[in-house]
PDB file of C-alpha atoms in Angstrom:
ATOM      1  CA  MET R 163      79.939  82.347  84.627  1.00 82.00           C
ATOM      2  CA  GLU R 164      80.314  86.301  84.087  1.00 91.00           C
ATOM      3  CA  ASP R 165      81.167  88.197  87.820  1.00 92.00           C
ATOM      4  CA  LEU R 166      77.602  90.333  88.098  1.00 93.00           C
ATOM      5  CA  ALA R 167      76.684  87.239  87.683  1.00 94.00           C
ATOM      6  CA  ILE R 168      78.610  85.135  90.274  1.00 95.00           C
ATOM      7  CA  ILE R 169      78.601  89.501  92.086  1.00 94.00           C
ATOM      8  CA  ALA R 170      74.708  88.625  92.572  1.00 94.00           C
ATOM      9  CA  LEU R 171      74.191  85.560  93.833  1.00 95.00           C
ATOM     10  CA  ALA R 172      77.834  86.121  96.713  1.00 94.00           C
ATOM     11  CA  ARG R 173      75.006  89.339  97.125  1.00 94.00           C
ATOM     12  CA  SER R 174      72.377  87.751  97.919  1.00 94.00           C
ATOM     13  CA  GLY R 175      74.207  85.516 100.871  1.00 92.00           C
ATOM     14  CA  ASP R 176      75.534  82.236  98.450  1.00 94.00           C
ATOM     15  CA  MET R 177      79.411  81.808  99.776  1.00 94.00           C
ATOM     16  CA  ASN R 178      80.109  79.778  97.061  1.00 95.00           C
ATOM     17  CA  ALA R 179      79.359  82.190  95.508  1.00 95.00           C
ATOM     18  CA  PHE R 180      81.262  84.883  96.508  1.00 95.00           C
ATOM     19  CA  CYS R 181      85.005  82.175  97.335  1.00 95.00           C
ATOM     20  CA  THR R 182      84.772  82.072  93.086  1.00 96.00           C
ATOM     21  CA  LEU R 183      85.392  85.686  93.425  1.00 95.00           C
ATOM     22  CA  VAL R 184      87.691  84.818  95.875  1.00 95.00           C
ATOM     23  CA  ALA R 185      90.024  82.506  94.373  1.00 96.00           C
ATOM     24  CA  ARG R 186      89.030  83.939  90.744  1.00 96.00           C
ATOM     25  CA  TYR R 187      91.212  87.187  91.729  1.00 96.00           C
ATOM     26  CA  LYS R 188      92.998  86.015  95.584  1.00 96.00           C
ATOM     27  CA  HIS R 189      96.850  86.127  93.257  1.00 95.00           C
ATOM     28  CA  MET R 190      95.815  89.444  92.045  1.00 92.00           C
ATOM     29  CA  VAL R 191      95.209  90.703  95.505  1.00 94.00           C
ATOM     30  CA  PHE R 192      98.330  89.747  96.833  1.00 95.00           C
ATOM     31  CA  THR R 193     100.409  90.697  94.565  1.00 92.00           C
ATOM     32  CA  VAL R 194      99.246  94.082  94.245  1.00 90.00           C
ATOM     33  CA  ALA R 195     100.159  93.657  98.196  1.00 92.00           C
ATOM     34  CA  ASN R 196     102.985  92.101  97.965  1.00 90.00           C
ATOM     35  CA  ARG R 197     104.147  94.161  95.131  1.00 87.00           C
ATOM     36  CA  VAL R 198     103.365  97.920  98.312  1.00 87.00           C
ATOM     37  CA  ILE R 199     104.252  96.127 101.112  1.00 87.00           C
ATOM     38  CA  ARG R 200     107.203  94.251 100.143  1.00 84.00           C
ATOM     39  CA  ASP R 201     106.454  91.421 103.248  1.00 86.00           C
ATOM     40  CA  GLN R 202     104.879  88.431 101.674  1.00 90.00           C
ATOM     41  CA  LEU R 203     103.557  87.644 105.809  1.00 90.00           C
ATOM     42  CA  ASP R 204     101.793  90.971 105.766  1.00 90.00           C
ATOM     43  CA  ALA R 205     100.941  90.647 102.747  1.00 92.00           C
ATOM     44  CA  GLU R 206      99.250  87.205 102.377  1.00 94.00           C
ATOM     45  CA  GLU R 207      97.476  89.932 105.346  1.00 92.00           C
ATOM     46  CA  VAL R 208      96.828  92.081 103.945  1.00 94.00           C
ATOM     47  CA  THR R 209      95.109  89.846 100.857  1.00 95.00           C
ATOM     48  CA  GLN R 210      92.792  88.592 103.941  1.00 94.00           C
ATOM     49  CA  ASP R 211      92.181  91.582 104.897  1.00 93.00           C
ATOM     50  CA  VAL R 212      91.008  92.745 101.158  1.00 95.00           C
ATOM     51  CA  PHE R 213      88.716  90.599 101.254  1.00 95.00           C
ATOM     52  CA  ILE R 214      86.265  90.798 104.574  1.00 92.00           C
ATOM     53  CA  LYS R 215      85.989  94.913 102.876  1.00 93.00           C
ATOM     54  CA  ILE R 216      84.941  92.790  99.444  1.00 94.00           C
ATOM     55  CA  HIS R 217      82.786  90.440 101.587  1.00 92.00           C
ATOM     56  CA  ASP R 218      81.344  93.965 103.617  1.00 91.00           C
ATOM     57  CA  LYS R 219      81.597  96.329 100.612  1.00 92.00           C
ATOM     58  CA  LEU R 220      80.397  93.701  97.358  1.00 93.00           C
ATOM     59  CA  ASN R 221      76.784  96.635  97.462  1.00 92.00           C
ATOM     60  CA  ASP R 222      78.461  98.746  97.093  1.00 92.00           C
ATOM     61  CA  PHE R 223      79.798  97.846  93.701  1.00 93.00           C
ATOM     62  CA  HIS R 224      76.946  99.475  91.204  1.00 89.00           C
ATOM     63  CA  GLY R 225      78.519  97.194  87.824  1.00 85.00           C
ATOM     64  CA  THR R 226      79.716 101.099  86.099  1.00 86.00           C
ATOM     65  CA  GLY R 227      83.115  99.803  86.451  1.00 87.00           C
ATOM     66  CA  LYS R 228      85.682  96.660  86.338  1.00 90.00           C
ATOM     67  CA  PHE R 229      84.394  94.976  89.301  1.00 93.00           C
ATOM     68  CA  SER R 230      88.304  93.758  88.763  1.00 91.00           C
ATOM     69  CA  THR R 231      89.566  97.840  89.156  1.00 90.00           C
ATOM     70  CA  TRP R 232      87.002  98.859  92.013  1.00 92.00           C
ATOM     71  CA  LEU R 233      88.996  95.468  94.273  1.00 94.00           C
ATOM     72  CA  TYR R 234      92.184  96.190  93.080  1.00 91.00           C
ATOM     73  CA  SER R 235      91.722  99.868  93.721  1.00 90.00           C
ATOM     74  CA  ILE R 236      90.410  98.833  97.492  1.00 93.00           C
ATOM     75  CA  ALA R 237      93.871  96.121  97.681  1.00 93.00           C
ATOM     76  CA  TYR R 238      95.866  98.901  96.627  1.00 91.00           C
ATOM     77  CA  ARG R 239      94.545 101.231  99.545  1.00 90.00           C
ATOM     78  CA  THR R 240      94.010  98.719 101.601  1.00 92.00           C
ATOM     79  CA  ALA R 241      98.093  97.701 100.834  1.00 91.00           C
ATOM     80  CA  ILE R 242      99.205 101.343 101.274  1.00 87.00           C
ATOM     81  CA  SER R 243      97.055 102.214 104.594  1.00 85.00           C
ATOM     82  CA  ALA R 244      99.267  98.801 106.290  1.00 85.00           C
ATOM     83  CA  VAL R 245     102.583  99.927 104.798  1.00 81.00           C
ATOM     84  CA  ARG R 246     101.763 103.752 106.517  1.00 74.00           C
ATOM     85  CA  ARG R 247     100.494 102.321 109.551  1.00 72.00           C
ATOM     86  CA  LYS R 248     104.586 100.482 110.183  1.00 67.00           C
ATOM     87  CA  ARG R 249     105.866 103.898 108.929  1.00 46.00           C
ATOM     88  CA  THR R 250     107.930 101.645 106.192  1.00 32.00           C
ATOM     89  CA  VAL R 251     110.801 104.054 104.309  1.00 32.00           C
ATOM     90  CA  ALA R 252     111.263 103.815 100.931  1.00 33.00           C
ATOM     91  CA  ILE R 253     114.563 104.409  99.822  1.00 32.00           C
ATOM     92  CA  SER R 254     115.125 107.295  97.746  1.00 29.00           C
ATOM     93  CA  LEU R 255     117.528 107.506  94.508  1.00 32.00           C
ATOM     94  CA  ASP R 256     118.436 110.249  92.337  1.00 33.00           C
ATOM     95  CA  ASP R 257     117.160 110.406  89.343  1.00 31.00           C
ATOM     96  CA  PRO R 258     120.278 108.784  87.020  1.00 36.00           C
ATOM     97  CA  GLN R 259     120.460 108.747  82.744  1.00 34.00           C
ATOM     98  CA  VAL R 260     118.979 106.586  81.169  1.00 32.00           C
ATOM     99  CA  ALA R 261     120.790 103.651  80.171  1.00 35.00           C
ATOM    100  CA  ASP R 262     120.046 100.850  77.057  1.00 42.00           C
ATOM    101  CA  VAL R 263     119.265  97.628  79.312  1.00 43.00           C
ATOM    102  CA  ALA R 264     118.087  95.084  77.085  1.00 43.00           C
ATOM    103  CA  ALA R 265     121.079  94.218  75.227  1.00 43.00           C
ATOM    104  CA  GLU R 266     122.674  93.368  78.745  1.00 47.00           C
ATOM    105  CA  MET R 267     119.359  91.365  79.800  1.00 47.00           C
ATOM    106  CA  ASN R 268     118.428  88.619  76.787  1.00 47.00           C
ATOM    107  CA  GLY R 269     122.714  86.807  77.898  1.00 50.00           C
ATOM    108  CA  LEU R 270     120.106  85.791  80.854  1.00 50.00           C
ATOM    109  CA  ASP R 271     118.290  83.149  80.943  1.00 51.00           C
ATOM    110  CA  HIS R 272     114.576  83.870  82.259  1.00 52.00           C
ATOM    111  CA  MET R 273     115.020  82.996  85.808  1.00 57.00           C
ATOM    112  CA  ASP R 274     118.183  85.637  86.691  1.00 62.00           C
ATOM    113  CA  ARG R 275     116.047  87.969  83.987  1.00 63.00           C
ATOM    114  CA  ASN R 276     113.153  87.868  87.290  1.00 66.00           C
ATOM    115  CA  LEU R 277     115.615  88.209  89.756  1.00 72.00           C
ATOM    116  CA  ILE R 278     117.439  91.253  88.346  1.00 72.00           C
ATOM    117  CA  LEU R 279     113.574  92.611  88.296  1.00 76.00           C
ATOM    118  CA  GLU R 280     112.004  92.079  91.349  1.00 78.00           C
ATOM    119  CA  ASN R 281     115.788  93.479  92.875  1.00 79.00           C
ATOM    120  CA  ALA R 282     115.455  97.096  91.376  1.00 81.00           C
ATOM    121  CA  MET R 283     111.812  97.083  91.713  1.00 83.00           C
ATOM    122  CA  ALA R 284     112.173  96.493  95.828  1.00 83.00           C
ATOM    123  CA  THR R 285     114.119  99.825  95.143  1.00 84.00           C
ATOM    124  CA  LEU R 286     111.842 102.093  94.116  1.00 86.00           C
ATOM    125  CA  PRO R 287     108.824 103.812  96.575  1.00 87.00           C
ATOM    126  CA  PRO R 288     106.177 101.226  97.034  1.00 84.00           C
ATOM    127  CA  GLU R 289     103.668 103.987  95.667  1.00 85.00           C
ATOM    128  CA  ASP R 290     106.161 103.613  92.288  1.00 87.00           C
ATOM    129  CA  ALA R 291     106.565  99.523  91.792  1.00 86.00           C
ATOM    130  CA  ALA R 292     101.765  99.121  92.271  1.00 86.00           C
ATOM    131  CA  ILE R 293     101.728 101.396  89.563  1.00 88.00           C
ATOM    132  CA  VAL R 294     104.825 100.199  87.280  1.00 86.00           C
ATOM    133  CA  THR R 295     102.708  96.648  88.163  1.00 83.00           C
ATOM    134  CA  MET R 296      99.655  97.746  87.322  1.00 84.00           C
ATOM    135  CA  TYR R 297     100.621  98.871  83.982  1.00 85.00           C
ATOM    136  CA  HIS R 298     103.381  97.095  82.753  1.00 81.00           C
ATOM    137  CA  LEU R 299     102.308  93.635  84.303  1.00 75.00           C
ATOM    138  CA  GLU R 300      98.543  94.276  84.817  1.00 76.00           C
ATOM    139  CA  GLU R 301      98.850  96.216  80.987  1.00 80.00           C
ATOM    140  CA  MET R 302      95.983  98.223  83.159  1.00 82.00           C
ATOM    141  CA  SER R 303      95.524 101.277  81.025  1.00 87.00           C
ATOM    142  CA  VAL R 304      96.705 105.094  82.659  1.00 90.00           C
ATOM    143  CA  GLN R 305      92.787 106.151  83.864  1.00 90.00           C
ATOM    144  CA  GLU R 306      92.571 102.836  85.099  1.00 88.00           C
ATOM    145  CA  ILE R 307      94.972 103.235  87.298  1.00 89.00           C
ATOM    146  CA  VAL R 308      93.610 106.126  88.030  1.00 90.00           C
ATOM    147  CA  THR R 309      90.896 104.349  89.506  1.00 88.00           C
ATOM    148  CA  VAL R 310      92.079 102.460  91.276  1.00 85.00           C
ATOM    149  CA  THR R 311      95.331 105.211  92.658  1.00 87.00           C
ATOM    150  CA  GLY R 312      92.770 108.208  92.800  1.00 88.00           C
ATOM    151  CA  ILE R 313      95.808 110.713  91.727  1.00 88.00           C
ATOM    152  CA  GLY R 314      96.071 112.524  88.327  1.00 91.00           C
ATOM    153  CA  ALA R 315      97.008 111.658  85.499  1.00 90.00           C
ATOM    154  CA  SER R 316      99.761 112.933  85.195  1.00 91.00           C
ATOM    155  CA  ASN R 317     101.065 112.431  88.254  1.00 91.00           C
ATOM    156  CA  VAL R 318     100.474 108.720  86.795  1.00 91.00           C
ATOM    157  CA  LYS R 319     102.292 109.642  83.673  1.00 91.00           C
ATOM    158  CA  VAL R 320     104.979 111.782  86.113  1.00 91.00           C
ATOM    159  CA  LYS R 321     105.266 108.210  87.921  1.00 91.00           C
ATOM    160  CA  LEU R 322     105.782 105.630  84.622  1.00 90.00           C
ATOM    161  CA  HIS R 323     107.911 107.629  83.422  1.00 90.00           C
ATOM    162  CA  ARG R 324     110.374 108.301  86.496  1.00 90.00           C
ATOM    163  CA  SER R 325     110.218 104.905  87.442  1.00 89.00           C
ATOM    164  CA  ARG R 326     111.196 103.540  84.128  1.00 87.00           C
ATOM    165  CA  LYS R 327     114.285 105.647  84.366  1.00 87.00           C
ATOM    166  CA  ARG R 328     115.283 104.900  87.590  1.00 87.00           C
ATOM    167  CA  LEU R 329     114.547 101.045  87.099  1.00 85.00           C
ATOM    168  CA  SER R 330     116.563 101.741  83.364  1.00 83.00           C
ATOM    169  CA  ALA R 331     120.137 102.711  85.881  1.00 83.00           C
ATOM    170  CA  ILE R 332     119.461 100.001  88.791  1.00 80.00           C
ATOM    171  CA  LEU R 333     118.972  96.959  85.952  1.00 78.00           C
ATOM    172  CA  HIS R 334     122.079  98.087  83.890  1.00 77.00           C
ATOM    173  CA  GLN R 335     124.474  99.108  87.463  1.00 77.00           C
ATOM    174  CA  GLN R 336     123.725  95.433  88.587  1.00 71.00           C
ATOM    175  CA  LEU R 337     123.970  94.071  85.248  1.00 69.00           C
ATOM    176  CA  LYS R 338     127.504  95.644  84.890  1.00 68.00           C
ATOM    177  CA  SER R 339     128.200  94.227  88.483  1.00 62.00           C
ATOM    178  CA  GLU R 340     127.244  90.567  86.925  1.00 55.00           C
ATOM    179  CA  VAL R 341     129.449  91.207  84.009  1.00 49.00           C
ATOM    180  CA  TRP R 342     131.817  92.127  86.452  1.00 45.00           C
ATOM    181  CA  THR R 343     131.699  89.403  89.223  1.00 47.00           C
ATOM    182  CA  LEU R 344     131.606  86.935  86.289  1.00 45.00           C
ATOM    183  CA  THR R 345     134.902  88.399  84.736  1.00 46.00           C
ATOM    184  CA  THR R 346     136.693  88.094  87.528  1.00 47.00           C
ATOM    185  CA  ASP R 347     135.377  85.056  89.321  1.00 49.00           C
ATOM    186  CA  GLY R 348     136.684  83.392  85.936  1.00 46.00           C
TER     187      GLY R 348
END
């Protein structure tokens, strides 16, 4: 069943329809929250808060855009608000030169690559990590990210560019450390 049909049923009070929306989008909302907050328990709490907001504001969705973009926007802003409430200080790095890490990553198995990428993403400021996730993992367009974040298109592009440079340098450094550890331990 299409989102708009499910939304119409949920608006009329059908809790099963609303539960269908929750089931369909809970992973996406949790991923956004976890990427921004970087704490699984807090991300679960934000996910619940988002769906409470969605339930209360479902009539505010007019269907002019995609439901997932509207939901993503609420999830992102709720997560950012939670971070601000906690007054978390993000790690800030200087802009290092971009290093080519693709060849080094190819030598690692899937689990190692994911762990290294997650560790590198954790060093980015929460907003930047969320934008990278939206663009590369959720395959959202720059315009969709603008809609979700309220940040201008040029700023989104700058954040993506700078984040990729940072990630590349971090990954290069982490991989160099891994190779050094393997050669000295062996």
